[in-house]
Short mmCIF file of C-alpha atoms in Angstrom, two decimals:
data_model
loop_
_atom_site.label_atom_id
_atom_site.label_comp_id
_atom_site.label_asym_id
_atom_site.label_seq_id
_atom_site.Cartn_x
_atom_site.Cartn_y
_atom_site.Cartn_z
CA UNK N 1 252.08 146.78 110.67
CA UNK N 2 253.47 147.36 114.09
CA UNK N 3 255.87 145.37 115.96
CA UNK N 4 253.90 144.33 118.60
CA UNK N 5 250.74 145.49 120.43
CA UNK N 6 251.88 147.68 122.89
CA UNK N 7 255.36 148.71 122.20
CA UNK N 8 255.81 152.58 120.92
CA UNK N 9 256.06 152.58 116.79
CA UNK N 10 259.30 154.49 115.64
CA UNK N 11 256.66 155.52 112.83
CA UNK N 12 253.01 154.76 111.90
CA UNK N 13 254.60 151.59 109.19
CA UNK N 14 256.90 150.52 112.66
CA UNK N 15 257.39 146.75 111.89
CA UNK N 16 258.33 147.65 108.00
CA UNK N 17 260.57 150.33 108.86
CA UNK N 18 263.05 148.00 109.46
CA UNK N 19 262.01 146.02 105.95
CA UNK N 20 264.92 146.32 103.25
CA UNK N 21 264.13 146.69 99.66
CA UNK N 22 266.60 144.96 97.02
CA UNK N 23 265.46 143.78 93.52
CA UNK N 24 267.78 140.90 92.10
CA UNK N 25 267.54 141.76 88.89
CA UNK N 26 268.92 145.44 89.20
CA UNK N 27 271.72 146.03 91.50
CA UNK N 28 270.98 148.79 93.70
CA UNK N 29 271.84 149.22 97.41
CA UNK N 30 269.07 148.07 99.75
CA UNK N 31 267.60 151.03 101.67
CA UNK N 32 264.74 151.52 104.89
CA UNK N 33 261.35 152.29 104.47
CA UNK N 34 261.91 155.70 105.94
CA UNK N 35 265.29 155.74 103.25
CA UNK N 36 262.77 154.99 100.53
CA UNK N 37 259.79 157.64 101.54
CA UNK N 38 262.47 160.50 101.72
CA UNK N 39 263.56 160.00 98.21
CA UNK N 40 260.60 159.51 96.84
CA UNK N 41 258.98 162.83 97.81
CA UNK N 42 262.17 164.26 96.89
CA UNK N 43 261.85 163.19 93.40
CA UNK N 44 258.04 164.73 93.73
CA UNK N 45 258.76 167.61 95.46
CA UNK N 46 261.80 168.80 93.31
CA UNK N 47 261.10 167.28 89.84
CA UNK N 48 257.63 167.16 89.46
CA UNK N 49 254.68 169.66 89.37
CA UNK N 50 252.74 167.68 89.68
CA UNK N 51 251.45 168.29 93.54
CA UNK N 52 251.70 172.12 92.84
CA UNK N 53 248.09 172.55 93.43
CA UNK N 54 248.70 171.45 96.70
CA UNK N 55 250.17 172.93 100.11
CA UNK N 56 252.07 169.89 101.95
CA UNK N 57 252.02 170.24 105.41
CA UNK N 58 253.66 167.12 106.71
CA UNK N 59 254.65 163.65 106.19
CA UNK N 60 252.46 161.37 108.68
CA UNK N 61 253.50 157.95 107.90
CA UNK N 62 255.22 155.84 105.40
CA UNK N 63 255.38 152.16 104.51
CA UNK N 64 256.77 149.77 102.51
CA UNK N 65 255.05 150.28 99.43
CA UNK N 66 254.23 154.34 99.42
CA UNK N 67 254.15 157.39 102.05
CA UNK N 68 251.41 159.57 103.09
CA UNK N 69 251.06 163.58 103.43
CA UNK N 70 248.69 165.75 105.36
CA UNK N 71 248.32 168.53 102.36
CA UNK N 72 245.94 171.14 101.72
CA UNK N 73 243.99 172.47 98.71
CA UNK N 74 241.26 174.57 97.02
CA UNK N 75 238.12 172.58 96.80
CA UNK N 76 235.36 173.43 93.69
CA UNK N 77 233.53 175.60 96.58
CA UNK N 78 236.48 177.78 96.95
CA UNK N 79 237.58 176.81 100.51
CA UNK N 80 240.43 175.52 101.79
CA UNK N 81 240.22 171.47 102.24
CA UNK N 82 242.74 169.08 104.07
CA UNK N 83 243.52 166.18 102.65
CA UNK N 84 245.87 162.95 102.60
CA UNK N 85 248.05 162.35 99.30
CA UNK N 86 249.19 158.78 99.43
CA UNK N 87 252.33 158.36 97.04
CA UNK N 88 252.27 154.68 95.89
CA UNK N 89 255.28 153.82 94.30
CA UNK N 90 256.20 152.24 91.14
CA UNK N 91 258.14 149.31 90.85
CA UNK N 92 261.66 149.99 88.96
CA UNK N 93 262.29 149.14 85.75
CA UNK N 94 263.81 145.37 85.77
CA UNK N 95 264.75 142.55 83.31
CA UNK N 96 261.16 141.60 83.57
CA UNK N 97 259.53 144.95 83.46
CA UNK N 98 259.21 147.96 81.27
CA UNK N 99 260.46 151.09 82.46
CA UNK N 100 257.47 152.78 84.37
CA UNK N 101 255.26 155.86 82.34
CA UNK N 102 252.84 158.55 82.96
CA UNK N 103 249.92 156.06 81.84
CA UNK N 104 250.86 153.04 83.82
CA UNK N 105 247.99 150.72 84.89
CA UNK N 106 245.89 151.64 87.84
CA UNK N 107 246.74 150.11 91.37
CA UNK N 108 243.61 147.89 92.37
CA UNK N 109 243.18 150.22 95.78
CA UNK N 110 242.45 153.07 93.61
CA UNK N 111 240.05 151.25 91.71
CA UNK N 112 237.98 150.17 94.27
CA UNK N 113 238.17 153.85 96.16
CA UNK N 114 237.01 155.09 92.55
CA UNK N 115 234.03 152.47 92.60
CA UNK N 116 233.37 153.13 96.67
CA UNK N 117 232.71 156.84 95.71
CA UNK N 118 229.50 156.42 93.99
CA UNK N 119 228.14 155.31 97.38
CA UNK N 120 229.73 156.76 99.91
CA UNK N 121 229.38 156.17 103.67
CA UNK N 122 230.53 157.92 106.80
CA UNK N 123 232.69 155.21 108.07
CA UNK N 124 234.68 154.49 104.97
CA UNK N 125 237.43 156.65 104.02
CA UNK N 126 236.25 159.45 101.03
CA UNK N 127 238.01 159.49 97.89
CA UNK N 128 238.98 162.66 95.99
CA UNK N 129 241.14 162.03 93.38
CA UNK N 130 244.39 160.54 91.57
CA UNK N 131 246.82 161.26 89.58
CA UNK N 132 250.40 159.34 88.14
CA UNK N 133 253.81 160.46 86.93
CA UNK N 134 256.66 158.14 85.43
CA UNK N 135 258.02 157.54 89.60
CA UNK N 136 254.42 157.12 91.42
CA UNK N 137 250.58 156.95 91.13
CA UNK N 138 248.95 159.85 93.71
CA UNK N 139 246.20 159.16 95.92
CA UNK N 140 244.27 162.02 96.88
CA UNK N 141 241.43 161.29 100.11
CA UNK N 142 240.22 162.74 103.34
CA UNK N 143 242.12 163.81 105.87
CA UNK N 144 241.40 161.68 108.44
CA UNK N 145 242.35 160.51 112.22
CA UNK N 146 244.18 162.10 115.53
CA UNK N 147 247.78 161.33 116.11
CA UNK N 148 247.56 159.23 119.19
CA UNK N 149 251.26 158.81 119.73
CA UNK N 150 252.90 162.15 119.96
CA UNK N 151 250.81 162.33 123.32
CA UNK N 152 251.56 159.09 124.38
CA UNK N 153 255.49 160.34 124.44
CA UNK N 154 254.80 163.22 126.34
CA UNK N 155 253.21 161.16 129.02
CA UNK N 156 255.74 158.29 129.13
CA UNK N 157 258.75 160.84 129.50
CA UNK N 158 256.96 162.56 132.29
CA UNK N 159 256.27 159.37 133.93
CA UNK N 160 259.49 157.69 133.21
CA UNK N 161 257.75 154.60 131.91
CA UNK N 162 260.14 154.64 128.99
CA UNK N 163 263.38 156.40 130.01
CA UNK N 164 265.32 156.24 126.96
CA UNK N 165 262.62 157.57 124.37
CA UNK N 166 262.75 161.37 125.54
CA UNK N 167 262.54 162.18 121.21
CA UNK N 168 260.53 160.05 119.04
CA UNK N 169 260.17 162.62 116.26
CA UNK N 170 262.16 161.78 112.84
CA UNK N 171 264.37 164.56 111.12
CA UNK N 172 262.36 166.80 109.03
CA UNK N 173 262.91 166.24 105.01
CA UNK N 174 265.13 168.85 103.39
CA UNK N 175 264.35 169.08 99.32
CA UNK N 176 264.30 172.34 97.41
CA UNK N 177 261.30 174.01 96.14
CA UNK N 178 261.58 175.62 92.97
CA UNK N 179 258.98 178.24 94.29
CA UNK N 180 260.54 178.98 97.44
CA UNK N 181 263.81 178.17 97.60
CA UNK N 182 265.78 175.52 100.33
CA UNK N 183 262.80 173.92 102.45
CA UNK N 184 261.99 171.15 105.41
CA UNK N 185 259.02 169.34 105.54
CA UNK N 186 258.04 167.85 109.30
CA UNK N 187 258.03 163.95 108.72
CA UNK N 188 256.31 162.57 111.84
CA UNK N 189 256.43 159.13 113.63
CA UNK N 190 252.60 159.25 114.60
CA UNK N 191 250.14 156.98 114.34
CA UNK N 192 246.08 158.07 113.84
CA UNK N 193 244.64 154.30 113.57
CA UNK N 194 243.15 151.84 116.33
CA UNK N 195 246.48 150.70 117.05
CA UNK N 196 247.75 154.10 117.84
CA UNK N 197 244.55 154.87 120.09
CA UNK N 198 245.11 151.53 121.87
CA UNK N 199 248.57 152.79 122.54
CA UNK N 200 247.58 156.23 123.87
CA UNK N 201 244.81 154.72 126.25
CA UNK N 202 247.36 152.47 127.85
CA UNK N 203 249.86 155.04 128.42
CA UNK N 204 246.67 156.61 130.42
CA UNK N 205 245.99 154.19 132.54
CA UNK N 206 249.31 153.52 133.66
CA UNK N 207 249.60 157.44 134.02
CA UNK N 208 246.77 157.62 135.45
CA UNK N 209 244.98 154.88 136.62
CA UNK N 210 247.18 151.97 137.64
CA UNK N 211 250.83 151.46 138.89
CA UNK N 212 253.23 151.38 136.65
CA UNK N 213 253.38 148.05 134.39
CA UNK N 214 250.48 147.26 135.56
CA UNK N 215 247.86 145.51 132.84
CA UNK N 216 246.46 148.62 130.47
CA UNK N 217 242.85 148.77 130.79
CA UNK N 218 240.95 150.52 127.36
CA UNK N 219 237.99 152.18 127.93
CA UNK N 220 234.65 149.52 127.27
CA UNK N 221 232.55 152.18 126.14
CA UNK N 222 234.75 153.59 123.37
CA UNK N 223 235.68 149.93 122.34
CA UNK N 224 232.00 149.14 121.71
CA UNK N 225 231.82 152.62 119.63
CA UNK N 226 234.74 151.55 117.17
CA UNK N 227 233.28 148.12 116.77
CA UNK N 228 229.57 149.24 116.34
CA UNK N 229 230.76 151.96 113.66
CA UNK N 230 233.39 149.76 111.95
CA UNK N 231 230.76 147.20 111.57
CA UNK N 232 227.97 149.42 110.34
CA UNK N 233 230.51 150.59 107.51
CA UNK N 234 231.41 146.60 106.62
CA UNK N 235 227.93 146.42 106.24
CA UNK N 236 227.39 148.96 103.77
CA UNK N 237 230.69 147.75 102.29
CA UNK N 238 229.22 144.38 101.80
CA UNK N 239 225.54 145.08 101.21
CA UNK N 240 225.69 148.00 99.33
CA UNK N 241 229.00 148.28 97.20
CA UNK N 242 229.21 144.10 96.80
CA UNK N 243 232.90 144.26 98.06
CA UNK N 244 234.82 142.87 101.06
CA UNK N 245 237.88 144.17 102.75
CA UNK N 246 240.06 141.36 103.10
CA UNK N 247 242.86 143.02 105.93
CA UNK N 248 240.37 144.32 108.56
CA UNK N 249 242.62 145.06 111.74
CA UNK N 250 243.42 147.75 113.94
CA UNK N 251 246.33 149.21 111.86
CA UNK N 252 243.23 150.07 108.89
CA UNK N 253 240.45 151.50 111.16
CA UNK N 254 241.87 155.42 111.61
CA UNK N 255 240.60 157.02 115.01
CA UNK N 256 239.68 160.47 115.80
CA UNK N 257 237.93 161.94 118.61
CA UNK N 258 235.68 165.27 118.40
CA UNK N 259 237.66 166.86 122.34
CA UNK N 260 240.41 167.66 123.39
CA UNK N 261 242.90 164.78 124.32
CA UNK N 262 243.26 166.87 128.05
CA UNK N 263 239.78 165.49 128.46
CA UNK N 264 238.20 162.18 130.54
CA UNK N 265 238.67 159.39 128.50
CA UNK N 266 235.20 158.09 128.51
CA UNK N 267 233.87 161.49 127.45
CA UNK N 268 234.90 162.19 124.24
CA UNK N 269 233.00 161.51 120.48
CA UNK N 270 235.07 158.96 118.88
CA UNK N 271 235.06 158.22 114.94
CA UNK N 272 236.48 155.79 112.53
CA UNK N 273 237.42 155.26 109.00
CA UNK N 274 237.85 152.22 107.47
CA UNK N 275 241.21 152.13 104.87
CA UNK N 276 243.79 150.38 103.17
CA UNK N 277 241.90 148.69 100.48
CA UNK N 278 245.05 147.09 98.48
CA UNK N 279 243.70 144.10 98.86
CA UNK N 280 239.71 144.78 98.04
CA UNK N 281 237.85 143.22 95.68
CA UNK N 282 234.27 142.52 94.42
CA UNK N 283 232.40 139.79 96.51
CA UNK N 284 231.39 137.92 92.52
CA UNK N 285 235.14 137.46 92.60
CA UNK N 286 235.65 136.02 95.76
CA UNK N 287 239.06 136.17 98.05
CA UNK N 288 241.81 134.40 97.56
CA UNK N 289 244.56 137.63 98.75
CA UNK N 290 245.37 137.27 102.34
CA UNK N 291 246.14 140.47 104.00
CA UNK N 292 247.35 139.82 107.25
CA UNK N 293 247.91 136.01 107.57
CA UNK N 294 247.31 136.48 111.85
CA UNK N 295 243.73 137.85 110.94
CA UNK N 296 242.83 135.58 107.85
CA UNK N 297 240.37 132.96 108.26
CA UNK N 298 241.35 129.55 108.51
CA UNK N 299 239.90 128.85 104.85
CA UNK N 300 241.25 131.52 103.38
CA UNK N 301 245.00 130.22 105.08
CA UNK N 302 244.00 126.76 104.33
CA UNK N 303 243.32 126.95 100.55
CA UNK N 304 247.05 129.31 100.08
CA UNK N 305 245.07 131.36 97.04
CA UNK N 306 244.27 127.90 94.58
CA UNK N 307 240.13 128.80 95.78
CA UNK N 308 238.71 131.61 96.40
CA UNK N 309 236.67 131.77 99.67
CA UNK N 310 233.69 133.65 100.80
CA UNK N 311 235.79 137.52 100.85
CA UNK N 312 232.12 138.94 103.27
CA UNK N 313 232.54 136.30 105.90
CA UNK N 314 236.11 136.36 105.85
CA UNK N 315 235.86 140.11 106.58
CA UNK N 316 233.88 138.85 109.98
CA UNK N 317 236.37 136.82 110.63
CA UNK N 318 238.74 139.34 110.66
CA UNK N 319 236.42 141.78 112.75
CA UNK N 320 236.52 138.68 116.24
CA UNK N 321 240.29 138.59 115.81
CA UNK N 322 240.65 142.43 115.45
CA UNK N 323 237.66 142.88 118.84
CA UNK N 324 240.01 139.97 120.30
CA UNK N 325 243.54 142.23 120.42
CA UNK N 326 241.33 145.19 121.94
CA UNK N 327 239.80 143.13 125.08
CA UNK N 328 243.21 141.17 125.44
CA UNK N 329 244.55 145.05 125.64
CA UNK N 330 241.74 146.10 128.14
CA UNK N 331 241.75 142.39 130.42
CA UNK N 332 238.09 142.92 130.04
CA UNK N 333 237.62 139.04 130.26
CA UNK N 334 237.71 139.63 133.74
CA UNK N 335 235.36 142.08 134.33
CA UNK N 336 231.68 141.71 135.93
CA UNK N 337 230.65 144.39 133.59
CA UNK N 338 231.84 142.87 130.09
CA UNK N 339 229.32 143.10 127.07
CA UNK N 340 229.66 144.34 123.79
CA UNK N 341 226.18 145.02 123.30
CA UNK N 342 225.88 148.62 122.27
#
């Protein structure tokens, strides 16, 4: 999650970078986020073979509980495919746990990924694969989503809206390959989800548009688009797979646009994935996970997990507060023009 709604992310996790990690029952130094991500693709990358069969690119984000890299592959037709390995880690061995294997038991996200793929849709992130070792499980999906920040920093340097962030980019990972030697690996601070996008529109319009710290204003038309789509694939979610989401918000709804980012803003094809389904489940089993307590509805809050709640209209709960944080971002309340009919 991000700090706060507007302010730049020093990565795609910003809010849990700063999170420490420290098990009481093994006495280990706490560490960052960013601490943890680097040593766990170390461990991959230098003990492990078992992400041979891919080419990594670049990290592009990391959080408290795995990291993510753009990677790319040879698909069954023979072409080259880009994808997103998602490196879930396992929790340590402890007093209370056993020391983690090769055959551990599958995370619940990669279940429900594995059960979304017999009916796929368009606005729901694809699955492709997993894999485990003894350190991590290995999420393999579609690479999906523009960076919307590393623009954003370009603009706000040359309009001096944020003086003291003239570099936002994080030190590249240095690990050794055993195929070619002493390597780097870029390990970027962007951000390719609704937040980021909400981000990179404001820095526009106070580029471009208004004075500086002046309210941002987010385009209407593109806002309906992301709602529209994101609700056609909770539909399909709901209707057709018999699931529910249970932490719909902007940080899980990936953006990308078809043109180029030099572009008008109201011009371009925008496109969403839904992700992050750690918390899924089956709608038979109802919710009783909250996600994000500041989107959860007030049942689900109310009942703290002792009864499980309704997970489908929860999910549309979720959806008003997440359309909510994008017209408090535009100030479209004001506006003669305001609908969200699409």
């Amino acid at each position: 999650m991000h700090s706060s709604y507007l302010t730049p992310p020093a990565s795609n996790e910003a809010g849990e970078k700063d999170q420490y990690f420290y098990d009481t029952s093994v006495k280990i130094p706490t560490i960052t986020t960013e601490e943890r991500a680097r040593q766990a693709l170390r461990q991959a990358l230098e003990g492990s073979t078992i992400l041979d069969s891919y080419s990594i690119v670049k990290v592009i984000g990391f959080g408290a509980n795995g990291v993510v890299l753009a990677a790319e592959t040879i698909n069954y037709l023979g072409s080259v495919e880009q994808v997103a390995v998602k490196l879930i880690y396992k929790a340590p061995a402890s007093v209370y746990r056993p020391a983690p294997t090769n055959n551990d038991k599958i995370p619940s996200e990669i279940k429900i990924l594995r059960a979304m793929a017999t009916e796929p849709h368009p606005g729901l992130l694809r699955y492709i694969n997993d894999f485990q070792d003894e350190k991590n499980f290995y999420l393999v999906t579609e690479l999906f989503g523009t960076d919307w920040i590393e623009p954003t920093y370009k603009i706000q340097n040359s309009e001096g809206h944020y003086a003291n962030n003239e570099t936002q980019t994080l030190a590249p990972l240095l690990y050794y390959s055993q195929l070619w030697g002493p390597s780097s690996l870029p390990f970027s601070s962007g951000a390719s989800d609704c937040w980021g996008w909400a981000y990179y529109e404001s820095c526009i319009a106070w580029a471009k548009k208004t004075p500086k710290n002046s309210p941002a204003k987010l385009p209407i038309r593109v806002i309906k688009t992301i709602v529209y789509k994101v609700l056609i694939a909770m539909i399909h979610l709901h209707e057709r797979l018999g699931m529910f989401h249970c932490d719909i918000k902007l940080e899980n709804i990936l953006v990308s646009r078809a043109s180029n980012l030099d572009e008008p803003i109201d011009d371009y094809n925008v496109n969403i994935r839904v992700c992050d389904f750690g918390h899924s489940d089956f709608l038979i089993h109802g919710m009783k996970h909250i996600g994000t307590e500041g989107n959860a509805a007030p049942e689900l809050v109310a009942c703290k997990g002792r009864v499980a709640v309704d997970g489908a209209k929860a999910d549309v709960y979720a959806m008003g507060a997440m359309i909510e944080k994008l017209i408090e971002a535009r100030d479209a309340a004001k506006e003669d023009d305001f609908d969200l009919n699409v």
